[in-house]
N, CA, C and O of each residue as an XYZ file, in Angstrom:
356
protein
N      53.974     34.143    -70.092
C      53.663     33.281    -68.610
C      53.486     31.828    -68.974
O      53.119     31.441    -70.084
N      53.752     31.128    -68.041
C      53.622     29.696    -68.034
C      54.366     28.889    -67.246
O      54.731     29.387    -66.182
N      54.723     27.659    -67.506
C      55.578     26.729    -66.578
C      56.536     26.233    -67.367
O      56.464     25.933    -68.559
N      57.634     26.150    -66.463
C      58.920     25.413    -67.081
C      59.283     24.412    -66.241
O      59.569     24.638    -65.066
N      59.307     23.044    -66.848
C      60.029     22.111    -65.837
C      61.445     22.091    -65.997
O      61.875     22.097    -67.151
N      62.305     22.067    -64.971
C      63.523     22.081    -64.967
C      64.180     21.047    -64.017
O      63.558     20.681    -63.020
N      65.355     20.588    -64.277
C      66.129     19.702    -63.188
C      67.308     20.375    -62.904
O      67.974     20.740    -63.873
N      67.794     20.666    -61.562
C      69.077     21.218    -61.328
C      69.914     20.259    -60.316
O      69.411     19.589    -59.415
N      71.301     20.330    -60.648
C      71.772     19.658    -59.556
C      73.211     20.100    -59.561
O      73.598     20.783    -60.509
N      74.191     19.716    -58.416
C      75.404     20.158    -58.510
C      76.332     18.942    -58.372
O      76.136     18.098    -57.499
N      77.388     18.864    -59.285
C      78.129     17.624    -59.296
C      79.471     17.981    -58.879
O      79.888     19.119    -59.097
N      80.188     17.104    -58.296
C      81.640     17.210    -57.966
C      82.420     16.447    -59.027
O      82.183     15.258    -59.242
N      83.365     17.140    -59.701
C      84.334     16.562    -60.618
C      85.681     16.882    -60.117
O      85.866     17.639    -59.165
N      86.762     16.203    -60.874
C      88.065     16.412    -60.452
C      88.532     17.889    -60.610
O      89.378     18.374    -59.858
N      87.968     18.550    -61.577
C      88.287     19.809    -62.233
C      87.492     20.937    -61.119
O      87.873     22.102    -61.013
N      86.490     20.440    -60.435
C      85.981     21.443    -59.555
C      84.339     21.280    -59.513
O      83.843     20.302    -60.073
N      83.724     21.988    -59.022
C      82.149     21.870    -58.948
C      81.597     22.171    -60.265
O      82.131     23.044    -60.949
N      80.450     21.448    -60.734
C      79.755     21.963    -61.922
C      78.221     22.213    -61.502
O      77.649     21.381    -60.796
N      77.651     23.225    -61.892
C      75.949     23.373    -61.826
C      75.455     22.909    -63.126
O      75.783     23.428    -64.193
N      74.614     21.865    -62.999
C      73.893     21.283    -64.152
C      72.554     21.712    -64.018
O      71.833     21.621    -63.024
N      72.237     22.310    -65.409
C      70.671     22.765    -65.357
C      69.999     21.913    -66.586
O      70.660     21.780    -67.616
N      68.824     21.393    -66.499
C      68.260     20.744    -67.554
C      66.881     21.265    -67.933
O      65.962     21.117    -67.127
N      66.667     21.870    -69.117
C      65.463     22.385    -69.188
C      64.507     21.385    -69.940
O      64.780     21.094    -71.105
N      63.428     20.861    -69.342
C      62.686     19.645    -69.773
C      61.841     20.154    -70.644
O      62.126     19.999    -71.831
N      60.505     20.939    -70.266
C      59.473     21.167    -71.114
C      58.817     22.281    -70.525
O      59.029     22.584    -69.351
N      57.852     23.062    -71.425
C      57.157     24.109    -71.230
C      55.683     23.706    -71.401
O      55.287     22.931    -72.272
N      54.872     24.340    -70.436
C      53.518     24.121    -70.625
C      52.614     25.371    -70.366
O      53.247     26.316    -69.895
N      51.364     25.580    -70.552
C      50.456     26.851    -70.204
C      50.892     27.869    -70.482
O      50.645     28.881    -69.826
N      51.729     27.849    -71.632
C      52.360     29.264    -72.336
C      51.002     30.104    -72.605
O      49.997     29.613    -73.118
N      51.140     31.556    -72.146
C      50.286     32.171    -72.599
C      50.843     33.480    -73.366
O      51.814     34.076    -72.901
N      50.168     33.942    -74.628
C      50.874     34.662    -75.439
C      49.939     35.326    -76.249
O      48.895     34.710    -76.461
N      50.068     36.433    -76.749
C      49.087     37.281    -77.661
C      49.543     36.957    -78.988
O      50.719     37.222    -79.241
N      48.738     36.367    -79.996
C      49.012     36.241    -81.309
C      48.063     36.851    -82.328
O      46.861     36.931    -82.075
N      48.510     37.227    -83.329
C      47.681     37.928    -84.368
C      46.572     37.291    -85.072
O      45.558     37.828    -85.517
N      46.977     35.861    -85.110
C      45.799     35.093    -85.668
C      45.676     33.762    -84.785
O      46.511     33.255    -84.036
N      44.300     33.329    -85.124
C      44.191     32.103    -84.125
C      44.910     30.842    -84.596
O      45.041     29.870    -83.852
N      45.353     30.874    -85.790
C      46.278     29.694    -86.223
C      47.755     29.784    -86.381
O      48.545     28.923    -86.767
N      47.990     31.199    -85.940
C      49.509     31.256    -85.798
C      50.161     30.961    -84.243
O      49.761     31.531    -83.228
N      51.186     30.006    -84.284
C      51.744     29.637    -82.868
C      53.242     30.382    -82.981
O      53.880     30.403    -84.033
N      53.599     30.856    -82.005
C      55.034     31.463    -81.928
C      55.928     30.542    -82.018
O      55.530     29.379    -81.967
N      57.177     30.773    -82.154
C      58.448     30.074    -81.925
C      58.929     30.297    -80.516
O      59.073     31.458    -80.134
N      59.183     29.324    -79.735
C      59.506     29.573    -78.557
C      60.891     28.884    -78.052
O      61.252     27.785    -78.473
N      61.579     29.596    -77.169
C      62.850     29.121    -76.743
C      63.051     29.757    -75.156
O      62.400     30.731    -74.779
N      63.958     29.118    -74.370
C      64.171     29.542    -73.043
C      65.595     30.171    -72.927
O      66.626     29.705    -73.413
N      65.459     31.378    -72.154
C      66.702     32.112    -72.312
C      67.069     31.873    -70.906
O      66.097     31.873    -70.151
N      68.306     31.653    -70.308
C      68.644     31.580    -69.029
C      69.981     32.419    -68.743
O      70.899     32.465    -69.562
N      70.006     33.052    -67.556
C      71.206     33.824    -67.051
C      71.756     33.346    -65.632
O      71.047     33.117    -64.652
N      73.006     33.246    -65.689
C      73.657     32.871    -64.319
C      74.086     34.258    -63.894
O      74.747     35.042    -64.576
N      73.604     34.457    -62.632
C      73.796     35.889    -62.115
C      74.783     35.973    -60.851
O      74.617     35.046    -60.058
N      75.530     36.669    -60.594
C      76.468     36.805    -59.249
C      75.352     37.582    -58.430
O      74.756     38.576    -58.846
N      75.187     37.046    -57.349
C      74.362     37.543    -56.115
C      74.789     38.795    -55.704
O      73.973     39.710    -55.596
N      76.162     38.978    -55.421
C      76.546     40.069    -54.781
C      76.617     41.386    -55.516
O      76.375     42.466    -54.978
N      76.966     41.230    -56.780
C      77.113     42.326    -57.851
C      75.879     42.402    -58.837
O      75.809     43.303    -59.673
N      74.949     41.467    -58.717
C      73.684     41.515    -59.494
C      74.119     41.575    -61.027
O      73.391     42.099    -61.870
N      75.233     41.058    -61.305
C      75.676     41.063    -62.688
C      75.491     39.662    -63.450
O      75.594     38.593    -62.848
N      75.221     39.748    -64.773
C      74.995     38.642    -65.240
C      76.259     38.057    -65.991
O      76.793     38.614    -66.950
N      76.698     36.774    -65.388
C      77.897     36.266    -65.804
C      77.872     35.391    -67.144
O      78.641     35.627    -68.076
N      77.043     34.488    -67.162
C      76.731     33.848    -68.337
C      75.415     33.779    -68.915
O      74.495     33.707    -68.100
N      75.081     33.786    -70.295
C      73.814     33.739    -70.881
C      73.846     32.467    -71.786
O      74.843     32.255    -72.477
N      72.824     31.653    -71.797
C      72.590     30.390    -72.558
C      71.139     30.458    -73.177
O      70.268     31.134    -72.630
N      70.928     29.819    -74.209
C      69.400     29.545    -74.728
C      69.257     28.507    -75.323
O      70.205     28.054    -75.963
N      68.152     27.908    -75.280
C      67.671     26.743    -75.773
C      67.409     26.791    -77.371
O      67.260     27.868    -77.948
N      67.366     25.580    -78.026
C      67.018     25.686    -79.432
C      65.687     26.261    -79.383
O      65.063     26.428    -78.335
N      65.195     26.612    -80.736
C      63.965     27.225    -81.039
C      63.042     25.985    -81.404
O      63.470     25.168    -82.219
N      61.859     25.826    -80.859
C      60.786     25.036    -80.940
C      59.679     25.609    -81.960
O      58.922     26.386    -81.378
N      59.428     25.464    -83.105
C      58.745     26.308    -83.722
C      57.321     25.747    -83.860
O      57.048     24.562    -84.046
N      56.511     26.696    -83.749
C      54.845     26.430    -83.959
C      54.515     25.369    -82.917
O      53.750     24.444    -83.187
N      55.079     25.501    -81.755
C      54.615     24.454    -80.736
C      53.950     25.163    -79.412
O      54.521     26.073    -78.810
N      52.792     24.680    -79.070
C      52.085     25.165    -78.010
C      52.767     24.626    -76.448
O      52.806     25.300    -75.419
N      53.183     23.462    -76.606
C      53.878     22.955    -75.226
C      55.321     22.173    -75.895
O      55.291     21.063    -76.424
N      56.229     22.794    -75.779
C      57.420     22.287    -76.219
C      58.333     21.463    -75.486
O      58.584     21.918    -74.369
N      58.856     20.484    -75.750
C      59.950     19.651    -75.122
C      61.196     19.929    -75.506
O      61.513     19.656    -76.664
N      62.172     20.538    -74.594
C      63.375     20.992    -75.065
C      64.395     19.960    -74.670
O      65.298     19.831    -75.497
N      64.466     19.219    -73.636
C      65.432     18.257    -73.201
C      66.726     18.652    -73.410
O      67.439     17.916    -74.091
N      67.252     19.854    -72.878
C      68.607     20.015    -73.188
C      69.228     20.469    -71.849
O      68.549     21.035    -70.993
N      70.600     20.188    -71.689
C      71.393     20.257    -70.534
C      72.205     21.085    -70.634
O      72.793     21.174    -71.712
N      72.525     21.968    -69.579
C      73.517     23.174    -69.543
C      74.425     22.915    -68.279
O      74.098     22.773    -67.101
N      75.796     22.894    -68.946
C      76.711     22.747    -67.495
C      77.648     23.905    -67.386
O      78.385     24.296    -68.291
N      77.527     24.511    -65.965
C      78.411     25.674    -65.760
C      79.405     24.999    -64.838
O      79.086     24.218    -63.941
N      81.053     25.495    -65.243
C      81.857     25.022    -64.291
C      82.165     26.204    -63.145
O      83.154     26.934    -63.218
N      81.295     26.273    -62.211
C      81.559     27.329    -61.234
C      80.899     26.738    -60.073
O      80.055     25.854    -60.224
N      81.249     27.191    -58.884
C      80.554     27.045    -57.519
C      79.263     27.768    -57.529
O      79.208     28.983    -57.715
N      78.007     26.866    -57.287
C      76.894     27.552    -57.429
C      76.575     28.468    -56.099
O      75.582     29.196    -56.087
N      77.340     28.402    -55.148
C      77.179     29.434    -53.929
C      77.386     30.502    -54.548
O      78.209     30.637    -55.454
N      76.525     31.504    -54.031
C      76.637     33.052    -54.648
C      76.140     33.350    -56.114
O      76.218     34.418    -56.721
N      75.740     32.446    -56.434
C      74.888     32.621    -57.929
C      73.567     32.126    -57.970
O      73.163     31.210    -57.252
N      72.695     32.905    -59.054
C      71.484     32.587    -59.153
C      71.080     32.343    -60.505
O      71.939     32.629    -61.338
N      69.871     31.837    -60.995
C      69.521     31.447    -61.958
C      68.220     32.251    -62.501
O      67.156     32.014    -61.930
N      68.235     33.097    -63.465
C      67.144     33.756    -64.028
C      66.665     33.214    -65.346
O      65.706     33.734    -65.916
């Protein structure tokens, strides 16, 4: 559990609409670790889900931040689809 800071926007291109999601940083991550000096390797996994069928259409993941309690990712994901009828998990 914790917080993820994201930026979300819709862009209009000549090819069509794009959904742009930027994963900025995470904080207040709670986790169970075996020893107090061990910090886990963290990443963010996201899915684009069709709302009508509840099927995962696209799966993406950020790079792994090794041994960081509050990682900054600053990664941008672009999806060439109409955002209407889709959700992000």
